[in-house]
Coordinates of C-alpha atoms in Angstrom, one line a residue:
X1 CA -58.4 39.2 9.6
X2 CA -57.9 38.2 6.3
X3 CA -55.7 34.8 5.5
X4 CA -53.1 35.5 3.4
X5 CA -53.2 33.4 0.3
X6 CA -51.5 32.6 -3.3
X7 CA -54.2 35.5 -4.8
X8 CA -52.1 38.2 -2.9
X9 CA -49.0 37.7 -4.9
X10 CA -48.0 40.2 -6.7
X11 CA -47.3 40.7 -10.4
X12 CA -44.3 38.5 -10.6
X13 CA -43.6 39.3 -14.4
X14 CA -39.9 40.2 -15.2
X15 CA -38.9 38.6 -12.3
X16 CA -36.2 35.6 -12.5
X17 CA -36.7 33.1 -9.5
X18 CA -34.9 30.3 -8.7
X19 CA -36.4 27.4 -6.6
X20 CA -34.5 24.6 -5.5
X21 CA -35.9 21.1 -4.9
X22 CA -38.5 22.2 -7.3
X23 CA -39.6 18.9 -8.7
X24 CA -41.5 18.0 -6.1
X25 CA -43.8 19.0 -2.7
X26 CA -43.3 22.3 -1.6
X27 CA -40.7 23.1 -4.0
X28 CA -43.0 22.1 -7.1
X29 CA -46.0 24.3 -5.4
X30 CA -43.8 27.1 -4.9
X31 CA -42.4 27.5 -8.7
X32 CA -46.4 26.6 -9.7
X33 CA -47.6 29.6 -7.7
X34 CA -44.9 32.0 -8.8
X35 CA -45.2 31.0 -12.8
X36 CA -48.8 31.3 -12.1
X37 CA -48.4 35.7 -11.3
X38 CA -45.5 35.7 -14.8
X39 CA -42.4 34.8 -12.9
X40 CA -39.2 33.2 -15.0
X41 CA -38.9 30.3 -12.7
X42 CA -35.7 28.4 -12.4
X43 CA -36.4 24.8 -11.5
X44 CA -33.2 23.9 -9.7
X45 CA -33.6 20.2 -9.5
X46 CA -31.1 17.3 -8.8
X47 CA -32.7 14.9 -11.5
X48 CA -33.9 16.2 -14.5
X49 CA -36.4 13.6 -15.4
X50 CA -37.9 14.0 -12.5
X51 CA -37.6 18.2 -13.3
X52 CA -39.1 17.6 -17.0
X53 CA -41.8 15.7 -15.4
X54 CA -42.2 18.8 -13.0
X55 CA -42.2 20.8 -15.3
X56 CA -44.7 19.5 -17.7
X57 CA -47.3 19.4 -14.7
X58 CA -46.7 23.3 -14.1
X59 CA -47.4 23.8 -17.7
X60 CA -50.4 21.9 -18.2
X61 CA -52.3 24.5 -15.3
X62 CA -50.0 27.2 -16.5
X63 CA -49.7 27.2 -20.2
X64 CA -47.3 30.2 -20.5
X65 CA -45.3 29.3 -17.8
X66 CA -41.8 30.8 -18.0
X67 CA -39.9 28.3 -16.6
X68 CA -36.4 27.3 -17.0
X69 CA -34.6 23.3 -16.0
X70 CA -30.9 23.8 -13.9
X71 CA -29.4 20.4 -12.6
X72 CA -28.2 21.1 -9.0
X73 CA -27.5 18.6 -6.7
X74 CA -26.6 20.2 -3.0
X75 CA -24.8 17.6 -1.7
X76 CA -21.8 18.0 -4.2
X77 CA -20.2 21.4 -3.7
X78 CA -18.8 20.5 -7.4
X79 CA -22.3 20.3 -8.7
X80 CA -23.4 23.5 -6.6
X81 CA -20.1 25.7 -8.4
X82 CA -21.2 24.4 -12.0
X83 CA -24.6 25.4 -11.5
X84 CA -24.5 28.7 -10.0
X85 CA -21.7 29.5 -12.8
X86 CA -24.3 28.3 -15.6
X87 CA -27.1 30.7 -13.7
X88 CA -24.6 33.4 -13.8
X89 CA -24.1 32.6 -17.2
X90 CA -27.9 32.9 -18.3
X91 CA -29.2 35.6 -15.4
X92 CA -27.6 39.5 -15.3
X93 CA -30.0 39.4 -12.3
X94 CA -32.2 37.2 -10.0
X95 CA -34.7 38.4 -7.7
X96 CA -35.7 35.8 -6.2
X97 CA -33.3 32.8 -4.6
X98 CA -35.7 30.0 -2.7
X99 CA -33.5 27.7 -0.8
X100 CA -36.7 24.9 -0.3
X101 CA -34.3 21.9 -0.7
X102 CA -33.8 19.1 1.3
X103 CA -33.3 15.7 3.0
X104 CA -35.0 14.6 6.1
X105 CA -34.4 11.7 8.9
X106 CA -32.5 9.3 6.3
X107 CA -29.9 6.6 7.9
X108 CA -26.3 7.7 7.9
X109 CA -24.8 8.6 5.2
X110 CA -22.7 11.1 3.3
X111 CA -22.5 13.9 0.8
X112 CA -20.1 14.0 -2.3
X113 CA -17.7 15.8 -0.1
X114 CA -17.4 14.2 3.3
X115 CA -20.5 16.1 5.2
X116 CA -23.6 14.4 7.1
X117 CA -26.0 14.4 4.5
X118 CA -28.4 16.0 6.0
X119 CA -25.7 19.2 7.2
X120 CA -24.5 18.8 3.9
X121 CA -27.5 19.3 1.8
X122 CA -29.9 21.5 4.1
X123 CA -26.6 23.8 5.4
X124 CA -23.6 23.8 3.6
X125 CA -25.0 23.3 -0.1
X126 CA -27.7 26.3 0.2
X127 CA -25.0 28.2 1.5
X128 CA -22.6 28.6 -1.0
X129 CA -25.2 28.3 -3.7
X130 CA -26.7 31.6 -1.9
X131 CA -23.3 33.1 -1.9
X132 CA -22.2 32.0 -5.3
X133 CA -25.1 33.8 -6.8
X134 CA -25.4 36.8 -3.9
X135 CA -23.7 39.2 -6.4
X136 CA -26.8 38.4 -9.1
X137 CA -28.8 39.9 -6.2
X138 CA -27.3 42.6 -4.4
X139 CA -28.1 45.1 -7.1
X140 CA -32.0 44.2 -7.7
X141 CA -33.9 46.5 -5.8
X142 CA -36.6 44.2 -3.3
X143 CA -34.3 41.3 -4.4
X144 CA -34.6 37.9 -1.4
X145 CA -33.3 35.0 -0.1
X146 CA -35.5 32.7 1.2
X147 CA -34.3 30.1 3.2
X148 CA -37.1 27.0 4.3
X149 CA -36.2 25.8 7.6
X150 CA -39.1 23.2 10.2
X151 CA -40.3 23.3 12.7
X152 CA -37.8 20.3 14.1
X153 CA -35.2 22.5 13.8
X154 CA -36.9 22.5 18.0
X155 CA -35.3 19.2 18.3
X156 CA -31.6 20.1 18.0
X157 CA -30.1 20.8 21.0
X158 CA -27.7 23.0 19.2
X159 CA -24.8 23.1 16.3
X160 CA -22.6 20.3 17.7
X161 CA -19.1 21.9 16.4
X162 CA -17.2 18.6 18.0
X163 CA -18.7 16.3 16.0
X164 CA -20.8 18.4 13.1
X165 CA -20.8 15.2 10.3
X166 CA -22.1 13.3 13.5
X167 CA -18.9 10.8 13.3
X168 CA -19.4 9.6 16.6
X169 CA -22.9 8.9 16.8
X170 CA -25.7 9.3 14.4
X171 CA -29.5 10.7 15.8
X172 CA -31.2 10.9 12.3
X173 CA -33.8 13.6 14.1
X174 CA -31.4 15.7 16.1
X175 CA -29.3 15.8 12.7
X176 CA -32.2 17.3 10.8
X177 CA -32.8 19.3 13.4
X178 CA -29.5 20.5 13.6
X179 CA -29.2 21.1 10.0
X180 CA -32.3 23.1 10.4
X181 CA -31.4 25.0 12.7
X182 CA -28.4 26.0 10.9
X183 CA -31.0 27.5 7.9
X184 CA -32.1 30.1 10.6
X185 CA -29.0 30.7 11.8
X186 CA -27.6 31.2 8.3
X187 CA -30.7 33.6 7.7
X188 CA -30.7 35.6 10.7
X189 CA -26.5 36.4 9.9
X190 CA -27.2 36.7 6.5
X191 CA -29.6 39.4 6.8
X192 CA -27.5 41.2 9.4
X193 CA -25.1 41.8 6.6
X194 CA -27.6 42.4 4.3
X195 CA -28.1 45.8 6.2
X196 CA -28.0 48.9 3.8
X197 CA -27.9 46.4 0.6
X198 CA -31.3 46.3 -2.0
X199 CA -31.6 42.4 -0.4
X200 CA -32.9 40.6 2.4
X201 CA -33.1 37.3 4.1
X202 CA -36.1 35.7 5.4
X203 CA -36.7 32.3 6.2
X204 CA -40.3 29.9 6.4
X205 CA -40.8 26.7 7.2
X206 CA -44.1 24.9 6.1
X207 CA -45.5 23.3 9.6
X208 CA -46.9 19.8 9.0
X209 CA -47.1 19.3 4.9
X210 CA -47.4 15.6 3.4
X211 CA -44.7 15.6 0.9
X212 CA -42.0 12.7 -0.3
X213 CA -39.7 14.7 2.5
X214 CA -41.0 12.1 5.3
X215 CA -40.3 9.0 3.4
X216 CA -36.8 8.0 5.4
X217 CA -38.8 8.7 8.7
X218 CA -37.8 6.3 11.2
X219 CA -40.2 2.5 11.0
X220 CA -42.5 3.6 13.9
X221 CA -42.9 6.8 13.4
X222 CA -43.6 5.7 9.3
X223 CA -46.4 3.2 10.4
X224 CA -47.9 6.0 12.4
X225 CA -48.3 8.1 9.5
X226 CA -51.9 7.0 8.3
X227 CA -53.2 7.9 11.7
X228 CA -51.4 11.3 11.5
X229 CA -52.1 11.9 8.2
X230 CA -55.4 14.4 9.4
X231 CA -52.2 16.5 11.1
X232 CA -50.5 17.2 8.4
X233 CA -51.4 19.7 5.3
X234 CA -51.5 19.6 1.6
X235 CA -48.4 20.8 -0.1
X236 CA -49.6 23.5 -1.8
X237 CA -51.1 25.1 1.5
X238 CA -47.7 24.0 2.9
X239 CA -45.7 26.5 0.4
X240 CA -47.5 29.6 1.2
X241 CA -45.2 30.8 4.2
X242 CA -42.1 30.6 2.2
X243 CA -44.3 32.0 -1.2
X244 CA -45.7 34.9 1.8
X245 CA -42.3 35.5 2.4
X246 CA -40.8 35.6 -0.9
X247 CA -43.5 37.9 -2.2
X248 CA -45.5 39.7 0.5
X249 CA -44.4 43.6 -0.3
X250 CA -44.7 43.9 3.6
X251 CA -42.3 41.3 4.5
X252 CA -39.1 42.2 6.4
X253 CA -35.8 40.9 6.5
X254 CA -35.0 38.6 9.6
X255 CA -38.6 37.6 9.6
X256 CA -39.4 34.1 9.6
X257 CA -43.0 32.5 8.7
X258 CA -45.1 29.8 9.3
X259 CA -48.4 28.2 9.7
X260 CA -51.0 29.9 12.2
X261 CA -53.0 26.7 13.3
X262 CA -52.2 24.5 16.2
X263 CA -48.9 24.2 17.0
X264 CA -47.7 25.8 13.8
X265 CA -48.8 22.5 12.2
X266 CA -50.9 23.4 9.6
X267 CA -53.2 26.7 8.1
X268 CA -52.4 30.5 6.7
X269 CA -48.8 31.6 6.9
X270 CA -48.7 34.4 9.7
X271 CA -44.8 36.1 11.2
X272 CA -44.0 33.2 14.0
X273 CA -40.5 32.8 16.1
X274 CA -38.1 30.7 16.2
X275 CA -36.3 28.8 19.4
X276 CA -34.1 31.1 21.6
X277 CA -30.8 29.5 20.4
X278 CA -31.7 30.5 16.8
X279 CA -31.1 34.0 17.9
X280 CA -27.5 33.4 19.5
X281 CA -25.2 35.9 17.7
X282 CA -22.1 34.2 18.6
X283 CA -23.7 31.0 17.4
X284 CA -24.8 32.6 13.8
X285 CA -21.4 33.7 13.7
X286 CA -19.6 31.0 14.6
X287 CA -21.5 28.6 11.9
X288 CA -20.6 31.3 9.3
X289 CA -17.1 31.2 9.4
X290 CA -17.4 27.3 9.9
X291 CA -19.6 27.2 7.0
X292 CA -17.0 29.4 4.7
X293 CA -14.6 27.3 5.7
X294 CA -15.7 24.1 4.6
X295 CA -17.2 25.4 1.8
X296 CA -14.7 27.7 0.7
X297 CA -17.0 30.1 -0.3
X298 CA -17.4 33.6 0.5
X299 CA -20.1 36.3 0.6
X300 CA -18.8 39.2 -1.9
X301 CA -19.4 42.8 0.2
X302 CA -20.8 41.6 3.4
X303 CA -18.5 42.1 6.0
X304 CA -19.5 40.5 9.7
X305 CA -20.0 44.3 11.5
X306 CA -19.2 42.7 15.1
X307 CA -15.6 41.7 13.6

């Protein structure tokens, strides 16, 4: 079987797509790959120095590169209302929304607003940038959300709703994997009330990748690194589940992607599953209405068809 690849993108050209996180890793690779096929690519980026830099390396491979700086910093729901409002402002329509940001294993600490950073930033910040923006969406015809989870979201036991900003106790792994968890939560609702609408939700995650995401990795497991360094993949392999599910025409809503090596750890992006609590209705639901609620943002048109 043929391995799916960045040469089976599709002419992107006329398309607006927004990456965030885009300065760097997966995020970087992903806005590369899409300029590369004529996409206007938004770098969504919470420094712009570092998103200048970004984009400057885009353009020297891709010297018409369409892209586009927005400051955006997901762990200040302030910052997340100013930029989606300065999208709206630029973008009648966006076919494309890549939620790649993200925070992993750092010691405790939290957003702007109160939240566990990691909740905060990976969760709560994609998800009312997504639904600040939804209505920029909903009318584009093949228009998707795609939302980067990991495979750690396999170390969260679940969504710990007594303690979500881990007040009591702090478990910088079982955080991120809560927090990703909750991207395939958030995905799986998401595209349930997508159903009958022009867009859908998908979500990837990019196995084993060496990017700056590792760098507040606990000491041990950081002096390990060098040895597992042969596990892990290059970024730019590392964005092609979330680039195969942005872009492949035959990719469904609800479907989730990864690599198809070893243990999901590295190689072509192939349709993969998630853990069996990712699939708990009640639990998507449940994180929704917690996740309006301390957001205080909410989807326009999509109704929850169980209420």
């Amino acid at each position: 079987m043929t391995k799916w690849t960045t040469a089976k993108i599709p002419d992107q050209s006329a398309r607006t797509a927004i990456v965030t996180g885009a300065n760097t890793g997966l995020g970087l690779e992903t806005a590369k790959a899409l300029a590369v096929r004529g996409a206007h690519v938004v770098l969504a980026v919470r420094n712009v120095t570092k998103g200048e830099a970004a984009a400057e390396w885009i353009s020297r491979s891709v010297p018409d590169a369409d892209l586009e700086l927005q400051r955006l910093d997901l762990g200040s729901l302030a910052s997340v209302r100013e930029a989606a409002e300065e999208i709206r402002t630029k973008h009648e329509r966006i076919d494309l929304l890549i939620n790649n940001a993200g925070v992993m294993t750092p010691p405790k600490e939290t957003t702007a607003d109160g939240f566990e950073l990691q909740f905060g930033t990976n969760h709560l910040g994609h998800f009312a940038f997504t639904g600040l923006l939804l209505d920029r969406l909903l009318p584009v015809a093949g228009s998707r959300v795609v939302t980067v989870s990991s495979i750690g979201h396999r170390f969260s036991r679940g969504i710990r709703f007594e303690d979500l900003q881990w007040e009591r106790s702090y478990n910088r792994l079982q955080a991120y994997g809560q927090s990703k968890l909750a991207n395939l939560l958030f995905t799986y609702e998401l595209q349930r009330r997508l159903i009958g609408q022009h867009t859908t939700a998908l979500a990837a995650h990019p196995g084993g990748s060496d990017t700056e995401l590792a760098r507040h990795l606990p000491g041990p497991v950081q002096r390990a690194v060098p040895l597992l360094r042969p596990l892990f993949q290059e970024a730019a392999m590392g964005a092609l589940p979330t680039l195969r599910a942005a872009t492949d025409p035959a990719a469904l809503g609800g479907q989730y992607y990864g690599p198809d090596g070893l243990g999901e750890q590295k190689g072509y992006p192939k349709l993969v599953t998630s853990n069996e609590r990712s699939y708990d209705l009640e639990l998507q639901r449940r994180l929704w209405k917690v996740s309006e609620e301390l957001t205080g943002v909410a989807f326009p048109v999509l109704q929850d068809a169980r209420a």
